[in-house]
């Protein structure tokens, strides 16, 4: 069993930066691929970024490529999302996710655990 708790969301002006954190409980964190999704009001939840269990591979949605960076610290059971050059269209609730494989994350075919989400609002 893995529990995920996101933090770091908030209100930021366009062009600004935020760092989201996702703290995981449980001894098996280091065996999971981790990722971030987001859901804007009235829209479906969409994939943002993913990282393999050993940080060897990352994958990004085209909409955030070059602006966002995902990383993880297995010693701290934490995954991060560094968000730079934020745009109003990045406004959403951001969710942390855990899955057995990297492909499970970015195809959203199998997500074993979800966090409760953290709100990110980007003002113009």
Short mmCIF file of N, CA and C in Angstrom, two decimals, residues 51-53 61 79 90 98:
data_model
loop_
_atom_site.label_atom_id
_atom_site.label_comp_id
_atom_site.label_asym_id
_atom_site.label_seq_id
_atom_site.Cartn_x
_atom_site.Cartn_y
_atom_site.Cartn_z
N UNK A 51 8.37 9.55 -14.44
CA UNK A 51 9.77 9.19 -14.19
C UNK A 51 9.83 7.73 -13.79
N UNK A 52 10.84 7.03 -14.28
CA UNK A 52 10.98 5.61 -13.96
C UNK A 52 11.42 5.42 -12.52
N UNK A 53 11.40 4.18 -12.05
CA UNK A 53 11.66 3.91 -10.64
C UNK A 53 13.06 4.35 -10.20
N UNK A 61 4.50 15.44 -21.37
CA UNK A 61 3.50 15.87 -22.33
C UNK A 61 4.10 16.99 -23.17
N UNK A 79 8.65 12.60 -4.89
CA UNK A 79 8.79 12.96 -6.29
C UNK A 79 8.44 14.44 -6.43
N UNK A 90 -1.87 26.43 -17.57
CA UNK A 90 -1.36 25.40 -16.65
C UNK A 90 -2.22 25.32 -15.39
N UNK A 98 1.22 6.74 -8.96
CA UNK A 98 2.21 5.66 -8.90
C UNK A 98 1.72 4.48 -9.73
#
